[in-house]
XYZ file of C-alpha atoms in Angstrom:
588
model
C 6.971 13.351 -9.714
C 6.349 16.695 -11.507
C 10.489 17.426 -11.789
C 10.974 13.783 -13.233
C 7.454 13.854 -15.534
C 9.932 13.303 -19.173
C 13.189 11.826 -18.044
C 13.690 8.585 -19.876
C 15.049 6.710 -16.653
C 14.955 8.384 -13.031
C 18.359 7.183 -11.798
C 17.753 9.625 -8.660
C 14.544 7.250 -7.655
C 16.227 4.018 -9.052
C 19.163 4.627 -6.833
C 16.217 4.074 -3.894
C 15.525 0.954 -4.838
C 18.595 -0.110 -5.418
C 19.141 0.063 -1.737
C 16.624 -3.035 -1.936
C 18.194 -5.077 -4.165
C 22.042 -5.268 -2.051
C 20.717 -8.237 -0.561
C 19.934 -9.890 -3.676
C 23.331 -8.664 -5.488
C 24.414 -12.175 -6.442
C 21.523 -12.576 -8.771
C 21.176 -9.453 -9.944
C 25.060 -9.715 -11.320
C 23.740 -13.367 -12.337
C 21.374 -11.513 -14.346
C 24.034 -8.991 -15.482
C 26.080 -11.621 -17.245
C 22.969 -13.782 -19.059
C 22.196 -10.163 -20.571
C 26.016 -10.030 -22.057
C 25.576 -13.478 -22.609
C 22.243 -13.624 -24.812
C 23.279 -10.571 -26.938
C 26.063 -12.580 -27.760
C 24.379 -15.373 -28.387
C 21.432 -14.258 -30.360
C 23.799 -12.154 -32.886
C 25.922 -15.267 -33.588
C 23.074 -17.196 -35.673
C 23.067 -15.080 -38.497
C 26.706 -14.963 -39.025
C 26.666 -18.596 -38.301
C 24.319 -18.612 -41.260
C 26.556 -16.364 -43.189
C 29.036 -19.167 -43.116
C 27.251 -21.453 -43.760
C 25.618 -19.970 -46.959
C 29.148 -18.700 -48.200
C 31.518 -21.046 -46.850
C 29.178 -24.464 -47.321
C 26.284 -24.536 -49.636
C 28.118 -22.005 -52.344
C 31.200 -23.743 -51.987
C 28.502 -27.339 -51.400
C 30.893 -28.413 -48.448
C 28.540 -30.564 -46.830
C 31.100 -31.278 -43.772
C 31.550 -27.573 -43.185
C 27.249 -27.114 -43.431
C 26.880 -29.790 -40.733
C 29.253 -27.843 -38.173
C 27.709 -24.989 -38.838
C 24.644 -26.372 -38.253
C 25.689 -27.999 -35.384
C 27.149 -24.725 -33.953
C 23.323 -23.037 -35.068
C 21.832 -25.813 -32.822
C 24.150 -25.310 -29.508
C 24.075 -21.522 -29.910
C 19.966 -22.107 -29.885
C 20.147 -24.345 -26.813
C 22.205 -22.233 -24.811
C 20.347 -19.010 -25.963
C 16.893 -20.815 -25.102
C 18.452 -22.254 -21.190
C 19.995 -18.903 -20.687
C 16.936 -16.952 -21.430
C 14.994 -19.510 -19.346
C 16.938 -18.484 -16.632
C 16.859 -15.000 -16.811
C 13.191 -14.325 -17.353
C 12.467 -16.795 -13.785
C 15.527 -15.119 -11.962
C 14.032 -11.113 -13.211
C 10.807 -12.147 -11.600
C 12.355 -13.341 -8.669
C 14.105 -10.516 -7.729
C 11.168 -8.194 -8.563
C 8.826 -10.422 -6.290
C 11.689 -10.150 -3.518
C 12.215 -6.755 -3.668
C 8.712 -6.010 -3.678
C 8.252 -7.790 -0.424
C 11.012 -6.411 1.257
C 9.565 -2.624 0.443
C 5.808 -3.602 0.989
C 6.768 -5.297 4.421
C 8.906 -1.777 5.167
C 5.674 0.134 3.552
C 3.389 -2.142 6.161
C 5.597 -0.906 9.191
C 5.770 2.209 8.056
C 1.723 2.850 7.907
C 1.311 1.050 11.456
C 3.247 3.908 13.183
C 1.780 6.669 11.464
C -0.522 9.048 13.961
C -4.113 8.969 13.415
C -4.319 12.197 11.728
C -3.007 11.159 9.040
C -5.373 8.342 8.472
C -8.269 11.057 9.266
C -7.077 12.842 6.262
C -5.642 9.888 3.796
C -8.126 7.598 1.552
C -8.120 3.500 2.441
C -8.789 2.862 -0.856
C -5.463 5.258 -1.934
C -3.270 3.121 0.798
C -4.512 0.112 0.024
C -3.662 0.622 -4.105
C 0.406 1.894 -2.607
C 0.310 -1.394 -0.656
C -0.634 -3.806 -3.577
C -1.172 -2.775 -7.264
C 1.372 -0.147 -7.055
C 3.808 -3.007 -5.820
C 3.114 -5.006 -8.627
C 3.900 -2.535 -10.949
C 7.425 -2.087 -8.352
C 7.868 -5.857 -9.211
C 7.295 -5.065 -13.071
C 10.431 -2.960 -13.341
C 12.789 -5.617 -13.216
C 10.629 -8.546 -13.950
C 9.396 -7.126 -17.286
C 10.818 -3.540 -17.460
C 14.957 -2.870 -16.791
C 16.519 -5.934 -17.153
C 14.315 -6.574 -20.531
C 15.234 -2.733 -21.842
C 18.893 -3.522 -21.009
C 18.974 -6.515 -22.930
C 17.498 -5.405 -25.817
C 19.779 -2.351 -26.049
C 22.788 -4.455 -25.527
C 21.410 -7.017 -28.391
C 21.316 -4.033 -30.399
C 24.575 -2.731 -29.918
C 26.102 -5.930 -30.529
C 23.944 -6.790 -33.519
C 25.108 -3.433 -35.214
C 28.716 -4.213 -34.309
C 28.492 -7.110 -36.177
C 26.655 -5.635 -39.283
C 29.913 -2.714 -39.320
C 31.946 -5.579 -39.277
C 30.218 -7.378 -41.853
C 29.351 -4.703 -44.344
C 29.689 -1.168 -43.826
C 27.855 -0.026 -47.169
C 24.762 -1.731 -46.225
C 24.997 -1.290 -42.838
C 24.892 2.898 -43.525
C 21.749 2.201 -45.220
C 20.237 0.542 -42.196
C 22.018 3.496 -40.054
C 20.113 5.995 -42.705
C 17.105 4.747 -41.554
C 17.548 4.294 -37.530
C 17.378 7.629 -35.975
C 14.025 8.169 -37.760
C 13.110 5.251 -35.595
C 14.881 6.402 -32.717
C 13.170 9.347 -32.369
C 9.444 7.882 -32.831
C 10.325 5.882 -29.874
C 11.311 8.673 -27.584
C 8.191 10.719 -28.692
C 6.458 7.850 -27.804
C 7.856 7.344 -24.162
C 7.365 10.777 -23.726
C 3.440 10.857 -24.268
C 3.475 7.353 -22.913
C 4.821 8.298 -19.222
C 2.210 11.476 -19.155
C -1.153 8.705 -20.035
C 0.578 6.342 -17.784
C 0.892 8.731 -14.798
C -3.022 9.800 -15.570
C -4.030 6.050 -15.689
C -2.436 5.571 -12.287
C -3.839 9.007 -10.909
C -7.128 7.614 -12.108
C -6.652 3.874 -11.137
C -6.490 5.153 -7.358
C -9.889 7.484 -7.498
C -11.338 4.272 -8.731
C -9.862 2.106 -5.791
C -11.212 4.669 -3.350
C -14.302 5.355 -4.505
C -15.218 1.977 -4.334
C -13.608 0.998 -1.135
C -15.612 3.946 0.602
C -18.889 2.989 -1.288
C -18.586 -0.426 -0.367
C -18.044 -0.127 3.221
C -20.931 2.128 3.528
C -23.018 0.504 1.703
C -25.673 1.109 4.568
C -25.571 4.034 4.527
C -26.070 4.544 0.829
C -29.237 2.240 1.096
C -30.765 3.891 3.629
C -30.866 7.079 2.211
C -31.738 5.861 -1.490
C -28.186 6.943 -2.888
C -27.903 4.321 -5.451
C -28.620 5.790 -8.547
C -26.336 8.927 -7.905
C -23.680 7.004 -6.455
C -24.290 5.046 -9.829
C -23.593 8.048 -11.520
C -20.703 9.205 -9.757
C -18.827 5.787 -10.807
C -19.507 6.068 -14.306
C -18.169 9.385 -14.300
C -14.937 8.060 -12.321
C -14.908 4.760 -14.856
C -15.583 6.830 -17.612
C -12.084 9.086 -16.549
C -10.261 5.753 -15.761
C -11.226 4.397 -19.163
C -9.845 7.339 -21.170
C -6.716 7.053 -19.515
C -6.491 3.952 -20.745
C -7.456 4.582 -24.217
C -4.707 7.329 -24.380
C -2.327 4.519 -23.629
C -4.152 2.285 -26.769
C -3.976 4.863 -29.078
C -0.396 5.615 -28.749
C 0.552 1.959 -28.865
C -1.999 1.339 -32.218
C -0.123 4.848 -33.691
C 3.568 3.577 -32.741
C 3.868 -0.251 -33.366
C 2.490 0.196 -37.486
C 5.281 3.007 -38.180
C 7.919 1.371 -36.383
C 7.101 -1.945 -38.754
C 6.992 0.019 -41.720
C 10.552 1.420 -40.930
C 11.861 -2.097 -40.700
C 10.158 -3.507 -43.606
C 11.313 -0.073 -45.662
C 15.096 -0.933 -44.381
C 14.848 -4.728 -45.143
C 13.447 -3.259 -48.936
C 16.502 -1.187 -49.627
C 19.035 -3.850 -47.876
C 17.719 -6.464 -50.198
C 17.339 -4.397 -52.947
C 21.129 -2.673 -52.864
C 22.568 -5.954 -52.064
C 20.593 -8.021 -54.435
C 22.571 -5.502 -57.043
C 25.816 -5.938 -56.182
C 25.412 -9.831 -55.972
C 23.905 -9.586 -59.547
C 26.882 -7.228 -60.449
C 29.593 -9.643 -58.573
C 30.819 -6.981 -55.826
C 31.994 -7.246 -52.418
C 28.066 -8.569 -51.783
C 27.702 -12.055 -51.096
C 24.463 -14.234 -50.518
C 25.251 -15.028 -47.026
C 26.369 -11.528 -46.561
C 22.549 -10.362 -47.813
C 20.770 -13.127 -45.719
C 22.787 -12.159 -42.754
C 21.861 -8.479 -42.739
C 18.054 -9.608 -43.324
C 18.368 -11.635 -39.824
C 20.055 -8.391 -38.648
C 17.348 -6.182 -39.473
C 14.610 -7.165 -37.322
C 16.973 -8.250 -34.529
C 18.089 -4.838 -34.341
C 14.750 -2.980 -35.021
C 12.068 -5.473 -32.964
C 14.169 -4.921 -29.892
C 13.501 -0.753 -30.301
C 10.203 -1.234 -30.737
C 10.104 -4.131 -28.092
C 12.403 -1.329 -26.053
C 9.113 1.294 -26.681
C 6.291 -1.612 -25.159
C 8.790 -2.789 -22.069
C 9.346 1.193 -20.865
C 5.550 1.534 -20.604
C 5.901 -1.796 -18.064
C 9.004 0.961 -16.513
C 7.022 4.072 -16.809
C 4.236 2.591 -14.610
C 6.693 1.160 -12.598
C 8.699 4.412 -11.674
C 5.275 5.883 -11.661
C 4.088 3.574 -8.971
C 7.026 3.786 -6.987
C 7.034 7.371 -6.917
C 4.030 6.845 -5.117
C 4.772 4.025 -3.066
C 8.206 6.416 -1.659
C 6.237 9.671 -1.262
C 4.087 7.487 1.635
C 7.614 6.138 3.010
C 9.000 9.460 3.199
C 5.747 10.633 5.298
C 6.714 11.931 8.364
C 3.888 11.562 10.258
C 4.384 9.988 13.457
C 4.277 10.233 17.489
C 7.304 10.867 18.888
C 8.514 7.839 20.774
C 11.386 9.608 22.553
C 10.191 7.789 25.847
C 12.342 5.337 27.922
C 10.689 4.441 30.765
C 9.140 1.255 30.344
C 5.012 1.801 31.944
C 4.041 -1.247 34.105
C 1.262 -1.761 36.296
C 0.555 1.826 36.782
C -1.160 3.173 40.062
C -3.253 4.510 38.010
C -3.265 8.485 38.970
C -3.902 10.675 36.046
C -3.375 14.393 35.658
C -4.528 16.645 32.905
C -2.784 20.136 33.205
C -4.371 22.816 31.331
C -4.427 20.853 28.115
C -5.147 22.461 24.817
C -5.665 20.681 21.571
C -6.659 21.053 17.915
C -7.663 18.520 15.284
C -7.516 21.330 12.659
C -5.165 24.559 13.333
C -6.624 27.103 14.882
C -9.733 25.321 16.038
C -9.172 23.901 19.919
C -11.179 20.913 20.650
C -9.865 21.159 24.014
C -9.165 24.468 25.656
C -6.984 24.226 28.580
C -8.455 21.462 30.307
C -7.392 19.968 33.872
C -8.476 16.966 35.908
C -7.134 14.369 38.469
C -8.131 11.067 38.658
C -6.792 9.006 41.582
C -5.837 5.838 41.422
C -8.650 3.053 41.766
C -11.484 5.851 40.809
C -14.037 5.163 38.167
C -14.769 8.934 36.305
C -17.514 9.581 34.216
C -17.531 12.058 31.434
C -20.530 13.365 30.410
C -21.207 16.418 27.752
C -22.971 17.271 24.673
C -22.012 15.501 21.038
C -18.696 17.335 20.247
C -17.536 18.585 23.765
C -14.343 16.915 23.459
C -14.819 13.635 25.619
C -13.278 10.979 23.394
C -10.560 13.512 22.464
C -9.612 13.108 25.856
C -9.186 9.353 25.477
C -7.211 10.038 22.490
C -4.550 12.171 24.225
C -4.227 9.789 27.014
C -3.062 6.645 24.607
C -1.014 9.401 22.512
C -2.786 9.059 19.250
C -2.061 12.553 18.700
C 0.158 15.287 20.282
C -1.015 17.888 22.314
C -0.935 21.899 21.429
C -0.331 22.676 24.837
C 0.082 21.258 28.811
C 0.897 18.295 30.204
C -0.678 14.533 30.698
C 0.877 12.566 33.727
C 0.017 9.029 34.660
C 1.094 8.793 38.489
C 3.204 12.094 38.252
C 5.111 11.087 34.995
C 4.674 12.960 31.929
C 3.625 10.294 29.217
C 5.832 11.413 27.028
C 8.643 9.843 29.029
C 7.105 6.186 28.402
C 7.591 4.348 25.315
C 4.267 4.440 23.217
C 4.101 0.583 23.445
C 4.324 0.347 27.133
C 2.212 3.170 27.482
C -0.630 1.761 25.822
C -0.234 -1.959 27.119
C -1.510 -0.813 30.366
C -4.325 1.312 29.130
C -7.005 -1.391 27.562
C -9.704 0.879 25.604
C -14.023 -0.522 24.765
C -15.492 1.919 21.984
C -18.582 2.709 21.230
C -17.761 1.655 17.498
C -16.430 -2.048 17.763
C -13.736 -2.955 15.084
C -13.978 -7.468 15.337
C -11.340 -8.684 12.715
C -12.542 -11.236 10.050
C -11.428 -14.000 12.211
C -12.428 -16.441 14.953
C -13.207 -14.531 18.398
C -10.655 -16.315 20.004
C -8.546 -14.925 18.049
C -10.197 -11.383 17.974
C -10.115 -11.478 21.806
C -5.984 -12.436 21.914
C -5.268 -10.597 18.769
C -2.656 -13.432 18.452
C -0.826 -12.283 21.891
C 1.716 -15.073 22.892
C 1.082 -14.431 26.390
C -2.565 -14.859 26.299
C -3.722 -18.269 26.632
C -7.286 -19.807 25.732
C -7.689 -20.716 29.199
C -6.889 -17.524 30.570
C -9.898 -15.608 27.972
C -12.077 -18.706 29.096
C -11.702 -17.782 32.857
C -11.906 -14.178 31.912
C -15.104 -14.519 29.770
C -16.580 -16.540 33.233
C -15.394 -13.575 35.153
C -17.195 -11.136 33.640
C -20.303 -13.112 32.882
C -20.124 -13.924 29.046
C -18.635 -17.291 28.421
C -22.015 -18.957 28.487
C -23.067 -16.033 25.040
C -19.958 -17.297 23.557
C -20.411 -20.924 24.003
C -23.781 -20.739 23.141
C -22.176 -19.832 19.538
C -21.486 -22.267 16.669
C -18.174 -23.267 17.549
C -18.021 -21.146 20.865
C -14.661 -19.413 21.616
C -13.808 -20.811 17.284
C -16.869 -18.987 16.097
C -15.655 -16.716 12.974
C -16.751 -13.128 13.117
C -16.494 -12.345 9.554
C -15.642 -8.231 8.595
C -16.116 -6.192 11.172
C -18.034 -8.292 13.963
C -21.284 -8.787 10.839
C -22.164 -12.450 12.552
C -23.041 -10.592 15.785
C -25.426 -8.037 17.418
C -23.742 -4.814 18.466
C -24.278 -5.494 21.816
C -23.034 -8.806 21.498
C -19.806 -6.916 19.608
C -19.667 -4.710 22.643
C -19.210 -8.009 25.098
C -16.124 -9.337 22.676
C -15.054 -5.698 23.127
C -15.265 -5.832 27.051
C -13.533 -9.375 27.325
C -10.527 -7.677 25.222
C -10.022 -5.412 27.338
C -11.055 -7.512 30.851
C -8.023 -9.912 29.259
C -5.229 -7.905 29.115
C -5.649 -7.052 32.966
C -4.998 -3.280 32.410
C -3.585 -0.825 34.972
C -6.374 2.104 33.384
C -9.809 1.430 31.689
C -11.259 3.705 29.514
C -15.078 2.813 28.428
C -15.895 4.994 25.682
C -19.919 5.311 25.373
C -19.438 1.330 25.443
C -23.301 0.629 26.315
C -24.771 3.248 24.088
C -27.232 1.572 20.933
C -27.458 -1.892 22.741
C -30.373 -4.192 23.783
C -31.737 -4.550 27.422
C -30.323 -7.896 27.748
C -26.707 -7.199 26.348
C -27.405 -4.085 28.350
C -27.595 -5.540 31.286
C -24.619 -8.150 30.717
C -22.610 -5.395 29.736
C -23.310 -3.100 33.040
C -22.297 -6.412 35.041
C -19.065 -6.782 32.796
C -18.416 -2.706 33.282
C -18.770 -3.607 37.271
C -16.382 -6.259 37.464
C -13.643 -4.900 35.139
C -13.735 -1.917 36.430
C -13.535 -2.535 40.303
C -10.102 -1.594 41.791
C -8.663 -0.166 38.744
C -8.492 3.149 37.383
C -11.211 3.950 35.186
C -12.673 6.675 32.972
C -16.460 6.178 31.285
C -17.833 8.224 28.944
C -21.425 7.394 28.985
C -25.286 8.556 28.637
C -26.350 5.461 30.944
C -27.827 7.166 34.244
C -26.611 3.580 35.702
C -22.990 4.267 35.054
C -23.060 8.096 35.352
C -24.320 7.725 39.140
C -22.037 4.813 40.048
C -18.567 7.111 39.190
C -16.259 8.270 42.165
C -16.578 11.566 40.280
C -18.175 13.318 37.194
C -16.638 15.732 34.883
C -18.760 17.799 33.078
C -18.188 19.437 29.562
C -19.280 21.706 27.528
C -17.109 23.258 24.032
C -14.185 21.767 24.746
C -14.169 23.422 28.756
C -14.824 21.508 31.799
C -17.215 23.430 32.995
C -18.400 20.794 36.120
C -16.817 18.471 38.617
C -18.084 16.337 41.059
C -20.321 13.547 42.471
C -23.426 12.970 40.848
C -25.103 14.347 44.642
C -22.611 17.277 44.837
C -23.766 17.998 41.027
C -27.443 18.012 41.086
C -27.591 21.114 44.163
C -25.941 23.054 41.725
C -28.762 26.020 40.934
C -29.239 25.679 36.937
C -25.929 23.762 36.596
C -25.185 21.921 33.203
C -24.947 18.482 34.594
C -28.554 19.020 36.459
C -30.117 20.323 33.293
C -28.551 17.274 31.592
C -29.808 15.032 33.943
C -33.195 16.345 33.730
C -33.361 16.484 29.945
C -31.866 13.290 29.335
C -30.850 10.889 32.278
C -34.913 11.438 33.172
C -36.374 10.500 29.956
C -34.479 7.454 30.245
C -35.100 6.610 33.324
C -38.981 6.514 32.472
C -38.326 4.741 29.321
């Protein structure tokens, strides 16, 4: 943005979305030709009036005034259709080509790998995806098309003041690059405040989407007041930038009047002269130059107002670009199609980093065989649900290899991949929709009969009847309607639905009530019979039930085995564990 900060017009970025408008050509050369066609139009009243004044009322040819007049009055019908037209038709192509790049934008963001979200703001994305649109929409709705037309109404205008009069049209010329240049001082300082109001327009966006969604967590800990603070200070910021924006606007508009009254002064006053001394001046002549005037001087200053509407438009998509031309995604090089895996899984000394230079995982390696339920236990930050992570690809890994029954997952396309791998977290995400629909996620191939015999299957139709509007019940953001344990069942039935190859329970009965508890331990036993399944868990029930447990410790299996073979290990991790923790729970 930096190497295109004072260029007038970025043809480098406008060339991008030009590649958006090709399928819209037809109207944008429709809009082409009512440009040519209402500079014509609009300079053809005043010399219409010329004629009139000279040719009719001097001469008091009242047959002559009437076809002028008549000529005035189609020339003002056409002009007002025609501009009709092209206003609707510049907003329609904006609002097209908008969609076309914010559907493209859309796409674009669900590939991207999940680092990238770790380090990107919502509240940043979520301004690219719809305010900074707008302003995409802007440059041709209010912005290009209006500039171009203006300029072209001004080069015509002055064409016909040359032909007119060329004395007084050198006096209007006198006065025009002093004009000229106030305007491009202006869009100068004008494209810095409005690439500051942006910058600032974004903090605000984030700020507030974070705050909001954690507005919990703020209460609990009594952060009000200085989270107060921190938004004034952020408001305050986006409010300047605005200001700066104000002030050049309330220093511009007054000197760029005073220019044109000045020129309509010394027009009036050097032709009203040579009328008085019977020269080349005539009255029609005078009038017609004091239409000119402001036709050709309101459409520079009108030029100066519409390239702030371009300014934050290039501005914006700048922005909106730099996220398209993110490269930040998993590479889907795969061609094998996955389908109802086995369900053998092999982790081969597997390293990984979330941050260079700092391994999460260091050199890990399991088996899992198919039909085994493994449980992976391990202190807060050992690595566990990294491990879950690598196995649906939502990041690469630094070193080794991950096979699913002895293929390298690499070699399956990430959408087949993850169809057979159905995943319950700890932290449910419910969509603000029904929980039929949250259950489905709108999947053709999943019908309502097949979640209601699922939801029987696994014990929790009678929770979700028991609902207002059972299986129609709406969730609102983020599951807030229900319990977390009840969140936790909707969780279970998504993944029980999709009749997944490998199940991967990720501390899915951790924070929940006895009851859901205990629904949820019956849902965990029937999903996860006969099919491949790794837990991560703190429940002694679900820990002793696994074919095998994997213990780890700083990003190191340090452990393996049954919960029997692990507790006659002399001072071993997993006993210790047990004994700390499984114990204390127990007795609770």
């Amino acid at each position: 943005m930096s190497e295109t900060k004072d260029k007038f017009f970025d043809f480098k970025l406008f060339k991008r979305l030009f590649v958006y408008i090709k399928p819209y050509k037809f109207i944008f050369f429709s809009l082409t030709f009512f440009v040519i066609l209402l500079a014509g139009l609009s300079a053809a009243t005043p010399k219409l009036t010329e004629y009139a004044i000279d040719d009719s009322i001097v001469n008091k040819n009242e047959k002559d005034f009437l076809f002028y007049i008549t000529l005035m009055l189609v020339a003002l019908v056409l002009q007002t259709i025609f501009q009709l037209l092209f206003i609707y038709y510049a907003s329609w192509l904006g609002q097209n080509l908008v969609k076309d790049i914010r559907i493209k934008l859309f796409d674009h963001l669900l590939s991207f790998k999940m680092k990238y979200y770790d380090n990107s703001s919502v509240g940043v994305l979520i301004t690219r995806s719809v305010a900074d649109m707008e302003r995409i929409a802007d440059i041709f709705g209010q912005g290009l098309f209006m500039i171009i037309r203006d300029l072209l109404t001004m080069v015509v205008v002055f064409g016909f003041m040359l032909y007119t009069n060329l004395k007084l049209s050198l006096i209007v010329v006198l006065m025009l690059p002093l004009l000229i240049y106030a305007t491009r001082i202006f869009q100068k300082y004008m494209k810095r405040a409005f690439e500051e109001v942006r910058s600032e327009v974004s903090n605000l966006n984030s700020f507030v989407q974070e705050r909001l969604t954690g507005m919990k967590i703020l209460q609990l800990f009594s952060r009000e007041a200085i989270e107060y603070e921190k938004f004034k200070a952020i408001n305050q910021r986006h409010k300047k930038g605005w200001l700066k924006t104000v002030w050049y606007n309330s220093f511009f508009f007054p000197i760029a009047e005073l220019f044109g009254s000045v020129t309509i002064g010394l027009v009036a006053w050097y032709g009203g002269l040579n009328i008085v001394a019977s020269s080349n001046v005539s009255q029609g002549v005078l009038i017609s130059f004091i239409m000119y005037i402001p036709m050709l001087f309101r459409p520079l200053r009108q030029i100066a107002d519409k390239f702030n509407t371009l300014q934050m438009g290039m501005v914006a998509a700048t922005r909106v670009f730099k996220v398209l031309d993110t490269t930040s995604h998993i590479d889907d090089a795969g061609t094998q199609i996955a389908q109802d895996f086995k369900g053998n899984i092999a982790f081969n000394n597997v390293k990984f980093s979330y941050v260079q230079d700092e391994e999460v995982l260091k050199g890990i390696s399991f088996n899992v065989k198919a039909g085994e339920t493994v449980a992976i236990v391990g202190a807060t930050g050992a690595g566990k649900s990294t491990i879950i992570n690598l196995l649906n690809r939502f990041y690469e890994i630094k070193d080794g290899d991950i096979l699913v029954d002895d293929i390298n997952i690499k070699s399956f396309t990430l959408q087949s991949l993850r169809s057979q791998i159905a995943v319950v977290l700890q932290d449910v995400f419910l969509f603000a929709d029904t929980i039929m629909s949250n259950i489905t996620l709108d999947h053709p191939e999943v019908s309502e009969a097949d979640v209601i015999t699922a939801a029987k299957d696994i014990g929790v139709h009678e929770f979700i009847s028991s609902l207002p509007n059972g299986y129609n019940y709406n969730v609102k953001e983020r599951g807030v309607m229900l319990s977390s344990g009840q969140r936790q069942l909707i969780s279970f039935l998504r993944a029980y639905v999709t009749n997944p190859s490998i199940l991967v329970l990720d501390e899915a009965t951790s924070s929940v009530d006895s009851y859901s508890e205990q629904l949820i331990q019956n849902a965990t036993d029937k999903i996860t019979k006969g099919r491949t399944s790794i837990v991560i868990a703190h429940r002694l029930a679900t820990v002793k039930k696994a074919d095998k447990i994997i213990v780890m410790d700083a990003g190191k299996i340090v452990e393996q085995g049954t919960h029997d073979e692990l507790l006659k290990i002399e001072n071993g991790y997993y006993k210790n564990l047990y004994e700390v923790q499984f114990l204390q729970e127990k007795v609770a």
